[in-house]
XYZ file of C-alpha atoms in Angstrom:
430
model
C -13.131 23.623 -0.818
C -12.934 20.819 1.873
C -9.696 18.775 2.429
C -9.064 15.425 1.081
C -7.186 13.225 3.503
C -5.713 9.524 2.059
C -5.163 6.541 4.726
C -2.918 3.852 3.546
C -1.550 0.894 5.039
C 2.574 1.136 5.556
C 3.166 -2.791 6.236
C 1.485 -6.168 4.788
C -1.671 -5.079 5.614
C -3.884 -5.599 8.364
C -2.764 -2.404 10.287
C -5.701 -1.533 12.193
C -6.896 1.091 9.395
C -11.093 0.076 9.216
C -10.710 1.757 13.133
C -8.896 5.122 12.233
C -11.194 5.316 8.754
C -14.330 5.176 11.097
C -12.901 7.584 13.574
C -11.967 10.074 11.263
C -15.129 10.564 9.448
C -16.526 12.197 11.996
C -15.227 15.152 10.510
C -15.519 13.936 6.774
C -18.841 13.927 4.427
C -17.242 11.225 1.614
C -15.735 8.005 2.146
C -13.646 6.446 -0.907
C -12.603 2.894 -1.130
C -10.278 3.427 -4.151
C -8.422 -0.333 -4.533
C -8.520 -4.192 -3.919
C -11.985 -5.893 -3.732
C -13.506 -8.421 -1.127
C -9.937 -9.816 -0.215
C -10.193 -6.408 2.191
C -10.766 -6.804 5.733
C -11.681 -3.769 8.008
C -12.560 -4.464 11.460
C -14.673 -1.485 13.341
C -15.973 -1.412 16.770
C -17.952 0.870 18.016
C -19.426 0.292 21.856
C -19.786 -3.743 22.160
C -20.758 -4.359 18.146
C -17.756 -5.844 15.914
C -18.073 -4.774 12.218
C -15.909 -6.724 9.447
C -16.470 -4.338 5.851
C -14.725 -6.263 3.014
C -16.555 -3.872 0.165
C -18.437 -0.794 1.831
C -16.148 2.093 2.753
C -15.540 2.564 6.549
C -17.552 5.411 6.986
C -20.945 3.567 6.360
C -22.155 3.552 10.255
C -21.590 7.370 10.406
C -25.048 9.463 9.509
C -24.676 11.779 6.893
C -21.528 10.778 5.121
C -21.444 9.358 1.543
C -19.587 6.341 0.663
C -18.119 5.726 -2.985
C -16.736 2.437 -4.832
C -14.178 3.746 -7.063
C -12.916 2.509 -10.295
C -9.760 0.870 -8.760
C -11.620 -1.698 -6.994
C -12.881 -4.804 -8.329
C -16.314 -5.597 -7.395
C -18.044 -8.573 -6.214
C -21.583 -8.189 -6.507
C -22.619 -11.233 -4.503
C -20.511 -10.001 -1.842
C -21.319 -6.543 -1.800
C -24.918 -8.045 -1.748
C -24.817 -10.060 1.060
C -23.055 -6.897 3.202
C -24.985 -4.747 2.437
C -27.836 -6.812 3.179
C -26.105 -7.706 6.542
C -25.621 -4.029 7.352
C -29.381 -3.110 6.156
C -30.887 -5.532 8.726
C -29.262 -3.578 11.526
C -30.722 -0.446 10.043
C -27.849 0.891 8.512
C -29.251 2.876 4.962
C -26.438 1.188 3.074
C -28.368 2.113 -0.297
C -29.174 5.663 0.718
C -25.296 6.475 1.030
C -23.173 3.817 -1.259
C -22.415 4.665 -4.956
C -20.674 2.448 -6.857
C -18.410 3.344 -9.839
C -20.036 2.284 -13.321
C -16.023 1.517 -14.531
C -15.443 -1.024 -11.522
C -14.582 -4.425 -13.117
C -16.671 -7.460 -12.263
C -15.688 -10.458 -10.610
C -17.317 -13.664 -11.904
C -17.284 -17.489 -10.743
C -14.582 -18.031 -13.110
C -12.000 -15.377 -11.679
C -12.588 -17.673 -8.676
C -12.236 -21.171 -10.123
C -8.635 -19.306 -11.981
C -7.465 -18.152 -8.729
C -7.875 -21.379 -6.774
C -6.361 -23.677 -9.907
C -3.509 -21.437 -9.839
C -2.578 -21.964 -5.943
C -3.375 -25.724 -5.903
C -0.646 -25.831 -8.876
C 1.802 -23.912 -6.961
C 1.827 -26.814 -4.739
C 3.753 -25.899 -1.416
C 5.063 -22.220 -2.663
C 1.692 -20.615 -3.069
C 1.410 -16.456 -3.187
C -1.306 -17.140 -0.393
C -4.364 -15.175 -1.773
C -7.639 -15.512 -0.461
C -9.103 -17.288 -3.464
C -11.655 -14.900 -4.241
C -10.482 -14.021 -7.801
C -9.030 -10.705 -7.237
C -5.930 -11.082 -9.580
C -7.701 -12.817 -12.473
C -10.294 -9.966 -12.483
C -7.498 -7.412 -12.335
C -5.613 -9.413 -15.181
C -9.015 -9.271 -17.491
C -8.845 -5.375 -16.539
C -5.459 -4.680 -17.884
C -5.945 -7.075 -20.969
C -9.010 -5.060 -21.400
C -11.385 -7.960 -21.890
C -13.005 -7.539 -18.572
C -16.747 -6.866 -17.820
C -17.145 -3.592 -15.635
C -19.952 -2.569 -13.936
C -21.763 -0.528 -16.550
C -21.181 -2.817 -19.322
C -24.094 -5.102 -17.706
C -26.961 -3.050 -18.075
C -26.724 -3.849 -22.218
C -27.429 -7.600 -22.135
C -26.920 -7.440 -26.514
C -23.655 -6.386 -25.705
C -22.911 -7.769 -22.410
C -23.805 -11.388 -23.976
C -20.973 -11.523 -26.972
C -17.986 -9.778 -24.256
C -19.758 -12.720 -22.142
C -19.011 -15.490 -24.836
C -15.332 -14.168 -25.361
C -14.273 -14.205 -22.196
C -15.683 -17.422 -20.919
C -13.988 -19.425 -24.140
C -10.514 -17.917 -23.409
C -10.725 -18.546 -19.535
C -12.733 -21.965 -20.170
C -9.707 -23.000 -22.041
C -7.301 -22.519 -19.667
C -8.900 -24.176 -17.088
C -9.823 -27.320 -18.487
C -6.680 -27.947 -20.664
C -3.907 -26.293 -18.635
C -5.140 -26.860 -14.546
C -6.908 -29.573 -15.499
C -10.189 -29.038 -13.490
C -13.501 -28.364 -14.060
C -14.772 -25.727 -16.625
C -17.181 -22.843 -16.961
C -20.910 -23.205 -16.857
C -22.015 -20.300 -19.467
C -25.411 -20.248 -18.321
C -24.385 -19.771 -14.593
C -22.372 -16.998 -15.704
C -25.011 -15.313 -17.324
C -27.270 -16.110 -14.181
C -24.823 -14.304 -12.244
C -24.582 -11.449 -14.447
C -28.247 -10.559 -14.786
C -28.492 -10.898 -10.917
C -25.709 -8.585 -10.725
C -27.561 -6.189 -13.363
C -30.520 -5.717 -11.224
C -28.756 -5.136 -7.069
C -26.162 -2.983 -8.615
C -28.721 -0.417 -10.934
C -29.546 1.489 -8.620
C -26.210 1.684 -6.757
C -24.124 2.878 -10.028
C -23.276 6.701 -10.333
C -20.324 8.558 -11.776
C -17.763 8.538 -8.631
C -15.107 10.821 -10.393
C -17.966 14.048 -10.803
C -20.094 13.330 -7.365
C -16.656 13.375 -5.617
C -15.583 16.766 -6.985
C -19.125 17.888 -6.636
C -18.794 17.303 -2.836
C -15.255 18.721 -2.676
C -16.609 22.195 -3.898
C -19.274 22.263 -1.504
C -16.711 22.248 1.384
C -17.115 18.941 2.111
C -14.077 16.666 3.562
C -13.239 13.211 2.058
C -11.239 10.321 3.222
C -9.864 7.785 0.868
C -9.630 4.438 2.175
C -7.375 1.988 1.179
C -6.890 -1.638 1.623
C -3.803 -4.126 1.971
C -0.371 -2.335 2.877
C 2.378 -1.038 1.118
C 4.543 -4.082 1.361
C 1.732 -6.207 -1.045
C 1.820 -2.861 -3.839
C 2.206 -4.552 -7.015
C 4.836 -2.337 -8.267
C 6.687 -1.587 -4.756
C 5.649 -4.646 -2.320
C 7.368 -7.678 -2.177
C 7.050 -9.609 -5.471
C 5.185 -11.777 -6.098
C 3.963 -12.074 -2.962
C 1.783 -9.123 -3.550
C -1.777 -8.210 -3.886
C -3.331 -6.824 -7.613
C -3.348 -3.450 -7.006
C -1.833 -0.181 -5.991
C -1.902 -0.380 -2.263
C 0.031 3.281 -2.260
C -1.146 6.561 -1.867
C -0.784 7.255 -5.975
C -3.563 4.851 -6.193
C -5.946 7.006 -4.283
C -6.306 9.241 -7.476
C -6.181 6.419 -10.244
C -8.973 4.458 -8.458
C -11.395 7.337 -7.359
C -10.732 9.935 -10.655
C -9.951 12.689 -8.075
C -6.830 14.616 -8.407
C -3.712 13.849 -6.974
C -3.266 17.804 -6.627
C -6.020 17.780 -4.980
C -5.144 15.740 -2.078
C -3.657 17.179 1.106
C -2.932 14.566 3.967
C -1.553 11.247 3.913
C -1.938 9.054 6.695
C 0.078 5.858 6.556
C -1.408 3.426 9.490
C 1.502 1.095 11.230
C 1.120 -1.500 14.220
C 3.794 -1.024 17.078
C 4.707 -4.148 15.629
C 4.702 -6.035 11.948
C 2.111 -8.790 11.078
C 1.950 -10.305 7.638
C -0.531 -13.363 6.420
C 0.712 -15.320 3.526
C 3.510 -16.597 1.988
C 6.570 -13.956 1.272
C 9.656 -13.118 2.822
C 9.824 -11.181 6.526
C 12.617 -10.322 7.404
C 11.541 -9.955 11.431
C 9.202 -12.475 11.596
C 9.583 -14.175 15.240
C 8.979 -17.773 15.607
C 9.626 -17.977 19.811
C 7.636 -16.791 22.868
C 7.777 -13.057 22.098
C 6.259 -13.752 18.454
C 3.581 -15.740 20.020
C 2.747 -13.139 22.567
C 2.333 -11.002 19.704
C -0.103 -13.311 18.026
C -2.334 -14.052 20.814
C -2.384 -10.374 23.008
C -3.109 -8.675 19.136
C -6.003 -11.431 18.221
C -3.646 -11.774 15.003
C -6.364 -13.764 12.551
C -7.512 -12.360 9.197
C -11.079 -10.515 9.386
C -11.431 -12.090 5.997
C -10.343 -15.030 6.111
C -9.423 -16.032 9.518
C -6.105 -17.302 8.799
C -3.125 -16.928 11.924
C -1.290 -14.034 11.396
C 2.741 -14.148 11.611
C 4.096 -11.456 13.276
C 7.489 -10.037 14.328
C 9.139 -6.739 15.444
C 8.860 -3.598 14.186
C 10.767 -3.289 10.580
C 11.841 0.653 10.223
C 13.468 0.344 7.138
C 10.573 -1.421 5.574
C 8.567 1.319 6.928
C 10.914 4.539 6.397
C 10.609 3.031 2.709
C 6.987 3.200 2.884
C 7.052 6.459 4.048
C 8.478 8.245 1.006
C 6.863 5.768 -1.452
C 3.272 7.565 -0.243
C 4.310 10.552 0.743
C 3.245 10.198 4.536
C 2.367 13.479 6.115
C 1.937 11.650 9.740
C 1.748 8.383 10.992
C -1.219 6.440 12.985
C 0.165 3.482 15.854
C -2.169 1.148 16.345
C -2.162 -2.064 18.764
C 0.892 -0.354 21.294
C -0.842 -1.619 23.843
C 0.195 -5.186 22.732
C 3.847 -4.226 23.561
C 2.602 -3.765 27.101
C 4.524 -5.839 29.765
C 7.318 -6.532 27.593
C 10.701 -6.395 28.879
C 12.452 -5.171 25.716
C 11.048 -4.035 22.539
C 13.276 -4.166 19.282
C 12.973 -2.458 16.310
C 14.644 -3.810 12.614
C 17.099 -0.149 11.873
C 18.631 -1.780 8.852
C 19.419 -5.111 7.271
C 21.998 -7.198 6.466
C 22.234 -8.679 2.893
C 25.548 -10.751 1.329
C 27.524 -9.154 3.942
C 27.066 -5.984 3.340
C 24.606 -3.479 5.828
C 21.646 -1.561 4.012
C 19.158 0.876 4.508
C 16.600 0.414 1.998
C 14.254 -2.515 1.134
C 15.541 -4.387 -1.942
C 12.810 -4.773 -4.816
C 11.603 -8.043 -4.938
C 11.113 -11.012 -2.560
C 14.163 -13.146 -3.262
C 17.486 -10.542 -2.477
C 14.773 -9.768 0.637
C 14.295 -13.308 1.810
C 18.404 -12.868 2.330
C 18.143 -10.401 4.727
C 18.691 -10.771 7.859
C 17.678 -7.469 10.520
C 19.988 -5.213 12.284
C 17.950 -4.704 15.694
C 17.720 -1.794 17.674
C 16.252 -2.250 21.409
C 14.748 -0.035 24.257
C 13.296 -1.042 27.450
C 10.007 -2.275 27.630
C 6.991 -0.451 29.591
C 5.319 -2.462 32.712
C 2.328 0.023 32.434
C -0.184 -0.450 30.574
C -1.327 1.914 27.774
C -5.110 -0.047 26.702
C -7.586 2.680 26.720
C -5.469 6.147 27.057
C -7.217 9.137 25.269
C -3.925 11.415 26.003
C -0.145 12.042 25.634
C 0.403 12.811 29.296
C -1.141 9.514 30.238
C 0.951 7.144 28.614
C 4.550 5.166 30.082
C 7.242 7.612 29.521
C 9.105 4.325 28.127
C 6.424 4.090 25.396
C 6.611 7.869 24.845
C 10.184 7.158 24.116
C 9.743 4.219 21.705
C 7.564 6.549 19.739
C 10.234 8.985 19.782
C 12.745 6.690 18.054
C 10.383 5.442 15.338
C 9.113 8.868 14.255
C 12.815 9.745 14.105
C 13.992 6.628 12.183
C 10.946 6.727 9.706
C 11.448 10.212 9.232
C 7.624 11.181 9.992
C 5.812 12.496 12.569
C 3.541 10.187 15.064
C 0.194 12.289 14.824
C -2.198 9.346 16.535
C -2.172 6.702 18.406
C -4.504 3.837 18.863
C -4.582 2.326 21.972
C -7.493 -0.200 21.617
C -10.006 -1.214 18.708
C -12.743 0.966 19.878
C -13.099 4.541 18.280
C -12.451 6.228 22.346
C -9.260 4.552 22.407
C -7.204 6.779 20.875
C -4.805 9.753 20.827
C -4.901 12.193 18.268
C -1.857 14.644 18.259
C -3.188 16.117 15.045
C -6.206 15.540 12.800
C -5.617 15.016 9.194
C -8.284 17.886 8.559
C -6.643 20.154 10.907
């Protein structure tokens, strides 16, 4: 058997994990994407070319590794088109190596048009999604009238789910948000477009996974977004669809949670969050935008300034036990270069009364106010370092602390978006 190694985001996303996925895979044969859909951003570089993946799995520029679409993601086939037709022109055999799950549900033009009407009519308190109808496609899922993936290649019965669907969603937008309603024959345009580019990519991710598994091969399951936008354990509603956590891994592939035996939970030396939602140490002065600017802090998907604040252990010792973390990946320290002080949230305040856990939802959150810890800052820088010996003994310290708030080990270290810039204490196939 080879190992099976999950890599999860432990903040709001955005955590550098498109980097440590591509890194990592050197040593893997199977790449999962397991949740979310083209609302993903995952930035790799690799010598002086910038790749942004929103659908295929991180591992796609490495020879001889599979990539796999599960079941947990919701697909867009346009977009999934147009990247992998972006990644083909550079030479990259996206279709040789990318299956996509047959029980991935579909998104359509009118998931979009529903997600847009419903943030223009939340005025000036919108969730802040990216508009690309991720949560209406998820909602079809769980009220199980949703088209997936392997219900278009029967157009007799593709055509009457179709019908159903559009009347019930055409409804809502024309009477309720007021705005313009579906075109059925676009829909259907978009579907039999959809049939054909996706034929060919469809296979049964659950049994080619385990097939590889058995053959000694090592897999990585990638996921997208962070813990803090989990739909069950983020801050609600300001959330993303989907199970960001490490439990989602086996829901959205169809491989065994048993079967799983390293968790990686990716965190910046710092917190970053895009959207609307409660952050508790989000800073709005000179260190904030220092932050901002010396991290390039702007969406890969959608380009959008990224707020950004201190490190927040509780958040993350939280995140820790909700996925099980078996080590922890920093990325972006060397932002933190140069910086006097660096401060780290060790509890929060809430009514008065000093906590040590996240509380569930975004309102008793939006209350709380951090309990800092601080350290002194590092004048050296730490862009570039490959080892442990080489870096400030003031960051080695700050590193220290965390692991031992968080209650997790630090096993890597990123010190710069390309794959050399790194520090790996341990592997996660080790």
């Amino acid at each position: 058997m080879g190992k099976a190694a999950v890599v999860v985001g432990t903040q709001w996303g955005d955590e550098g994990k498109g980097k440590l996925v591509d890194l990592l895979t050197e040593r893997a044969q199977g790449v999962v994407r397991f949740q979310g859909g083209h609302n993903a951003g995952h930035t790799l570089v690799v010598g002086t070319e910038k790749t942004v993946l929103h659908l295929v799995p991180s591992g796609i520029l490495r020879n001889g590794v599979r990539c796999f679409i599960g079941n947990g993601v919701v697909l867009s086939p346009q977009s999934l088109a147009e990247e992998v037709q972006a990644l083909e022109a550079r030479g990259v055999p996206v279709a040789d190596r990318l299956v996509v799950s047959e029980a991935c549900p579909v998104i359509f033009s009118y998931h979009v048009a529903l997600d847009r009407a419903r943030e223009q009519r939340r005025g000036d308190k919108p969730i802040g999604t990216t508009g690309r109808g991720i949560g209406p496609a998820y909602e079809d899922k769980v009220a199980r009238r949703g088209i997936r993936v392997g219900d278009l290649f029967d157009e007799g019965a593709l055509r009457a789910k179709l019908d159903d669907v559009i009347a019930y969603h055409d409804h809502a937008l024309t009477t309720f948000y007021k705005v313009v309603g579906i075109d059925a024959d676009a829909v259907w345009e978009e579907a039999k477009a959809a049939s054909e580019f996706l034929r060919p990519l469809v296979g049964n991710v659950s049994d080619e996974l385990y097939k590889l598994h058995e053959t000694g091969a090592n897999l990585m399951f990638e996921g997208a977004q962070g813990t803090l936008l989990d739909i069950d354990h983020g801050t609600y509603p300001y959330v993303t669809s989907s199970t960001t956590t490490a439990g989602g891994a086996a829901s959205g592939s169809g491989f065994a949670p048993g079967s799983i035996d390293y968790v990686l939970g990716i965190t910046k030396a710092y917190t970053s969050r895009v959207g609307g939602g409660p952050f508790p140490t989000e800073l709005d002065d000179d260190v904030g935008a220092h932050l901002g600017r010396v991290g390039d802090e702007f969406g890969a998907t959608t380009g959008r300034a990224r707020r950004c604040g201190w490190l927040d252990a509780v958040a993350l010792r939280n995140a820790v036990r909700l996925n099980g973390i078996s080590g922890l990946a920093i990325t972006k320290l060397d932002v933190l270069d140069g910086l006097e002080t660096v401060k780290f949230a060790v509890a929060y305040e809430l009514d008065g009364e000093r906590i040590e856990r996240p509380p569930a939802g975004a309102d008793r959150l939006a209350r709380c106010t951090p309990i800092y810890e601080q350290m002194p800052g590092w004048a050296d820088g730490t862009a570039g370092l490959t080892t442990d010996e080489q870096l400030p003994a003031n960051a080695r310290a700050y590193l220290d602390r965390v692991s031992t708030l968080i209650g997790a080990p630090v096993h890597i270290i990123s010190t710069g978006p390309e794959r050399n810039q790194t520090i790996i204490r341990r592997h996660p196939f080790d």
